[in-house]
PDB file of C-alpha atoms in Angstrom:
ATOM      1  CA  MET A   1      -2.266 -13.890  17.932  1.00  0.00           C
ATOM      2  CA  ARG A   2       1.083 -12.225  17.310  1.00  0.00           C
ATOM      3  CA  ARG A   3       1.646  -9.378  19.769  1.00  0.00           C
ATOM      4  CA  LYS A   4       4.791  -7.992  18.127  1.00  0.00           C
ATOM      5  CA  PRO A   5       4.509  -5.893  14.923  1.00  0.00           C
ATOM      6  CA  GLN A   6       6.131  -7.202  11.760  1.00  0.00           C
ATOM      7  CA  VAL A   7       7.395  -3.814  10.631  1.00  0.00           C
ATOM      8  CA  ILE A   8       7.873  -0.298  12.020  1.00  0.00           C
ATOM      9  CA  VAL A   9       7.609   2.598   9.550  1.00  0.00           C
ATOM     10  CA  VAL A  10       9.187   5.962  10.394  1.00  0.00           C
ATOM     11  CA  ALA A  11      10.099   9.192   8.606  1.00  0.00           C
ATOM     12  CA  GLU A  12      13.538   9.478   7.030  1.00  0.00           C
ATOM     13  CA  ASP A  13      14.852  11.938   9.638  1.00  0.00           C
ATOM     14  CA  LEU A  14      13.703   9.742  12.517  1.00  0.00           C
ATOM     15  CA  TRP A  15      15.277   6.670  10.878  1.00  0.00           C
ATOM     16  CA  ASP A  16      18.605   8.527  10.654  1.00  0.00           C
ATOM     17  CA  VAL A  17      18.439   9.336  14.383  1.00  0.00           C
ATOM     18  CA  LEU A  18      17.715   5.694  15.251  1.00  0.00           C
ATOM     19  CA  ALA A  19      20.492   4.440  12.968  1.00  0.00           C
ATOM     20  CA  ALA A  20      22.969   6.835  14.593  1.00  0.00           C
ATOM     21  CA  GLN A  21      22.229   5.242  17.972  1.00  0.00           C
ATOM     22  CA  VAL A  22      23.208   1.767  16.755  1.00  0.00           C
ATOM     23  CA  ASP A  23      26.723   0.678  17.611  1.00  0.00           C
ATOM     24  CA  VAL A  24      28.887   0.219  14.494  1.00  0.00           C
ATOM     25  CA  ASN A  25      29.686  -3.418  15.372  1.00  0.00           C
ATOM     26  CA  ASP A  26      26.010  -4.284  15.877  1.00  0.00           C
ATOM     27  CA  ASN A  27      25.164  -2.722  12.522  1.00  0.00           C
ATOM     28  CA  ALA A  28      27.915  -4.702  10.735  1.00  0.00           C
ATOM     29  CA  VAL A  29      26.614  -7.989  12.156  1.00  0.00           C
ATOM     30  CA  SER A  30      23.033  -7.211  11.116  1.00  0.00           C
ATOM     31  CA  ARG A  31      24.129  -6.484   7.538  1.00  0.00           C
ATOM     32  CA  ARG A  32      25.711  -9.951   7.175  1.00  0.00           C
ATOM     33  CA  LYS A  33      22.621 -11.969   8.065  1.00  0.00           C
ATOM     34  CA  THR A  34      20.447 -13.388   5.304  1.00  0.00           C
ATOM     35  CA  ASP A  35      17.010 -11.870   5.165  1.00  0.00           C
ATOM     36  CA  ASP A  36      14.373 -11.138   2.535  1.00  0.00           C
ATOM     37  CA  LEU A  37      14.628  -7.447   3.381  1.00  0.00           C
ATOM     38  CA  PHE A  38      18.077  -7.311   1.826  1.00  0.00           C
ATOM     39  CA  ASP A  39      16.727  -8.822  -1.379  1.00  0.00           C
ATOM     40  CA  TRP A  40      14.197  -5.986  -1.540  1.00  0.00           C
ATOM     41  CA  GLY A  41      16.900  -3.331  -1.164  1.00  0.00           C
ATOM     42  CA  PHE A  42      16.182  -2.119   2.370  1.00  0.00           C
ATOM     43  CA  ILE A  43      18.916  -1.352   4.855  1.00  0.00           C
ATOM     44  CA  ASP A  44      18.168  -3.480   7.881  1.00  0.00           C
ATOM     45  CA  LEU A  45      17.703  -1.623  11.133  1.00  0.00           C
ATOM     46  CA  SER A  46      15.723  -3.572  13.683  1.00  0.00           C
ATOM     47  CA  ILE A  47      14.412  -3.076  17.194  1.00  0.00           C
ATOM     48  CA  SER A  48      13.875  -6.331  19.125  1.00  0.00           C
ATOM     49  CA  GLY A  49      13.944  -8.217  15.830  1.00  0.00           C
ATOM     50  CA  VAL A  50      11.352  -5.989  14.128  1.00  0.00           C
ATOM     51  CA  PRO A  51      12.604  -4.232  10.958  1.00  0.00           C
ATOM     52  CA  VAL A  52      12.414  -0.433  10.978  1.00  0.00           C
ATOM     53  CA  LEU A  53      11.842   1.036   7.512  1.00  0.00           C
ATOM     54  CA  GLU A  54      12.008   4.657   6.426  1.00  0.00           C
ATOM     55  CA  ASP A  55       9.189   6.194   4.415  1.00  0.00           C
ATOM     56  CA  LEU A  56      10.396   9.153   2.371  1.00  0.00           C
ATOM     57  CA  ASN A  57       6.856  10.547   2.080  1.00  0.00           C
ATOM     58  CA  MET A  58       5.891  10.348   5.761  1.00  0.00           C
ATOM     59  CA  LEU A  59       5.024  13.714   7.246  1.00  0.00           C
ATOM     60  CA  GLY A  60       7.036  15.056  10.135  1.00  0.00           C
ATOM     61  CA  GLU A  61       7.640  18.453  11.653  1.00  0.00           C
ATOM     62  CA  ALA A  62       9.482  19.971  14.567  1.00  0.00           C
ATOM     63  CA  TRP A  63       8.557  18.638  17.988  1.00  0.00           C
ATOM     64  CA  VAL A  64       5.899  20.660  19.835  1.00  0.00           C
ATOM     65  CA  VAL A  65       6.639  20.875  23.563  1.00  0.00           C
ATOM     66  CA  SER A  66       3.203  21.993  24.715  1.00  0.00           C
ATOM     67  CA  GLN A  67       1.067  19.706  22.557  1.00  0.00           C
ATOM     68  CA  SER A  68      -2.032  18.594  24.397  1.00  0.00           C
ATOM     69  CA  THR A  69      -4.019  16.784  21.721  1.00  0.00           C
ATOM     70  CA  ARG A  70      -3.143  14.466  18.870  1.00  0.00           C
ATOM     71  CA  ALA A  71      -4.408  17.079  16.419  1.00  0.00           C
ATOM     72  CA  ALA A  72      -1.851  19.571  17.805  1.00  0.00           C
ATOM     73  CA  ALA A  73       1.007  17.042  17.753  1.00  0.00           C
ATOM     74  CA  LYS A  74       3.158  18.049  14.808  1.00  0.00           C
ATOM     75  CA  GLY A  75       6.279  16.016  15.579  1.00  0.00           C
ATOM     76  CA  TYR A  76       7.437  12.887  13.810  1.00  0.00           C
ATOM     77  CA  GLN A  77       5.292   9.763  13.917  1.00  0.00           C
ATOM     78  CA  SER A  78       5.953   6.023  13.882  1.00  0.00           C
ATOM     79  CA  PHE A  79       3.597   3.302  12.704  1.00  0.00           C
ATOM     80  CA  PHE A  80       3.729  -0.267  13.996  1.00  0.00           C
ATOM     81  CA  ILE A  81       2.130  -2.652  11.488  1.00  0.00           C
ATOM     82  CA  ASN A  82       1.002  -6.218  12.136  1.00  0.00           C
ATOM     83  CA  PHE A  83       0.097  -7.892   8.838  1.00  0.00           C
ATOM     84  CA  ASP A  84      -1.397 -10.930  10.595  1.00  0.00           C
ATOM     85  CA  GLU A  85      -4.343  -8.738  11.575  1.00  0.00           C
ATOM     86  CA  MET A  86      -4.900  -7.221   8.099  1.00  0.00           C
ATOM     87  CA  TYR A  87      -6.596  -8.496   4.980  1.00  0.00           C
ATOM     88  CA  LEU A  88      -7.676  -7.309   1.540  1.00  0.00           C
ATOM     89  CA  SER A  89     -11.329  -6.339   1.143  1.00  0.00           C
ATOM     90  CA  ALA A  90     -12.635  -5.991  -2.420  1.00  0.00           C
ATOM     91  CA  ASN A  91     -15.825  -4.345  -3.676  1.00  0.00           C
ATOM     92  CA  GLN A  92     -17.868  -7.294  -4.952  1.00  0.00           C
ATOM     93  CA  LYS A  93     -19.912  -5.304  -7.484  1.00  0.00           C
ATOM     94  CA  ARG A  94     -17.064  -3.310  -9.021  1.00  0.00           C
ATOM     95  CA  SER A  95     -13.966  -5.486  -8.633  1.00  0.00           C
ATOM     96  CA  PHE A  96     -12.502  -8.096 -10.930  1.00  0.00           C
ATOM     97  CA  LYS A  97     -14.047  -6.602 -14.077  1.00  0.00           C
ATOM     98  CA  TRP A  98     -12.551  -6.041 -17.502  1.00  0.00           C
ATOM     99  CA  ASP A  99     -12.523  -2.500 -18.845  1.00  0.00           C
ATOM    100  CA  PRO A 100     -15.899  -1.841 -20.550  1.00  0.00           C
ATOM    101  CA  ALA A 101     -14.082  -0.250 -23.508  1.00  0.00           C
ATOM    102  CA  GLY A 102     -12.857  -3.746 -24.402  1.00  0.00           C
ATOM    103  CA  TRP A 103      -9.621  -5.013 -25.891  1.00  0.00           C
ATOM    104  CA  ARG A 104      -7.293  -2.586 -27.656  1.00  0.00           C
ATOM    105  CA  ARG A 105      -4.602  -3.101 -30.258  1.00  0.00           C
ATOM    106  CA  PRO A 106      -1.719  -0.644 -29.752  1.00  0.00           C
ATOM    107  CA  THR A 107      -0.339   0.959 -32.910  1.00  0.00           C
ATOM    108  CA  ASN A 108       3.290   0.151 -32.080  1.00  0.00           C
ATOM    109  CA  MET A 109       2.857  -3.417 -30.755  1.00  0.00           C
ATOM    110  CA  ASP A 110       1.750  -6.762 -32.081  1.00  0.00           C
ATOM    111  CA  GLY A 111      -0.886  -7.795 -29.559  1.00  0.00           C
ATOM    112  CA  GLN A 112      -3.883  -6.638 -27.614  1.00  0.00           C
ATOM    113  CA  LEU A 113      -4.387  -5.275 -24.139  1.00  0.00           C
ATOM    114  CA  ASN A 114      -7.205  -4.696 -21.718  1.00  0.00           C
ATOM    115  CA  TYR A 115      -7.407  -3.355 -18.176  1.00  0.00           C
ATOM    116  CA  PHE A 116      -8.558  -5.453 -15.245  1.00  0.00           C
ATOM    117  CA  TYR A 117     -10.084  -3.386 -12.426  1.00  0.00           C
ATOM    118  CA  ILE A 118      -9.949  -4.236  -8.743  1.00  0.00           C
ATOM    119  CA  TRP A 119     -11.482  -1.886  -6.190  1.00  0.00           C
ATOM    120  CA  ALA A 120      -9.953  -2.981  -2.921  1.00  0.00           C
ATOM    121  CA  GLN A 121      -8.451  -1.733   0.308  1.00  0.00           C
ATOM    122  CA  MET A 122      -6.440  -3.107   3.195  1.00  0.00           C
ATOM    123  CA  VAL A 123      -8.536  -3.384   6.351  1.00  0.00           C
ATOM    124  CA  GLN A 124      -7.789  -4.648   9.820  1.00  0.00           C
ATOM    125  CA  LYS A 125      -9.785  -6.837  12.124  1.00  0.00           C
ATOM    126  CA  ASN A 126      -8.058  -5.820  15.357  1.00  0.00           C
ATOM    127  CA  ARG A 127      -7.281  -2.133  15.813  1.00  0.00           C
ATOM    128  CA  ARG A 128      -5.245  -2.766  18.949  1.00  0.00           C
ATOM    129  CA  ALA A 129      -2.787  -4.892  16.970  1.00  0.00           C
ATOM    130  CA  GLN A 130      -1.567  -1.778  15.118  1.00  0.00           C
ATOM    131  CA  GLY A 131       0.314   1.087  16.731  1.00  0.00           C
ATOM    132  CA  ARG A 132       1.124   4.745  16.209  1.00  0.00           C
ATOM    133  CA  ILE A 133       3.313   7.137  18.187  1.00  0.00           C
ATOM    134  CA  TRP A 134       2.779  10.881  17.786  1.00  0.00           C
ATOM    135  CA  ASN A 135       5.064  13.882  18.307  1.00  0.00           C
ATOM    136  CA  GLN A 136       8.477  12.238  18.579  1.00  0.00           C
ATOM    137  CA  ASP A 137      11.400  14.527  19.401  1.00  0.00           C
ATOM    138  CA  LEU A 138      14.434  13.941  17.166  1.00  0.00           C
ATOM    139  CA  ASP A 139      16.764  15.841  19.492  1.00  0.00           C
ATOM    140  CA  LEU A 140      15.992  13.783  22.598  1.00  0.00           C
ATOM    141  CA  ASP A 141      18.973  11.721  23.705  1.00  0.00           C
ATOM    142  CA  TYR A 142      17.938   8.253  24.802  1.00  0.00           C
ATOM    143  CA  ASP A 143      20.336   8.489  27.776  1.00  0.00           C
ATOM    144  CA  SER A 144      18.146  11.263  29.216  1.00  0.00           C
ATOM    145  CA  TRP A 145      14.948   9.180  29.338  1.00  0.00           C
ATOM    146  CA  THR A 146      13.532   8.923  32.829  1.00  0.00           C
ATOM    147  CA  SER A 147      10.596   7.031  34.231  1.00  0.00           C
ATOM    148  CA  GLY A 148       7.334   8.970  34.155  1.00  0.00           C
ATOM    149  CA  THR A 149       8.285  11.425  31.394  1.00  0.00           C
ATOM    150  CA  VAL A 150       6.042   9.895  28.725  1.00  0.00           C
ATOM    151  CA  THR A 151       2.455  11.149  28.610  1.00  0.00           C
ATOM    152  CA  ARG A 152      -0.492  10.100  26.501  1.00  0.00           C
ATOM    153  CA  PRO A 153      -2.120  12.927  24.524  1.00  0.00           C
ATOM    154  CA  GLU A 154      -5.848  13.436  24.786  1.00  0.00           C
ATOM    155  CA  ALA A 155      -7.954  12.242  21.863  1.00  0.00           C
ATOM    156  CA  ALA A 156      -8.696  14.971  19.334  1.00  0.00           C
TER     157      ALA A 156
END
């Protein structure tokens, strides 16, 4: 089983903070390597070889100093995704069916079309293989990290 995630997803503001901490020379070297991520149009920022991608729609708010539960944690979040532990689960009764309305002939095209329905979702078989960090502070300088300053919030 792979213990390292294949991708880390963060909010745009958090990605900018991480990118600002990368040395310019390190960033230039990473841009020259050949990788599928460049073909997809992502800017490659990686931590220990794991690509970090920004999600423009990820929620994030100002860091809350006195947060005590995950429900109260309003800061930025990061998701660590391991695709080896995920699979597609489809509804057997509803999926892979043609639209009951049947084939249609558009008025402005020479041909027919029909819709093919799939009711499916991504599920995981090992919850511990995925990760999530709550309430990240964007203003925290990584030089000021000290041992014992990270606490785990209580479950909501």
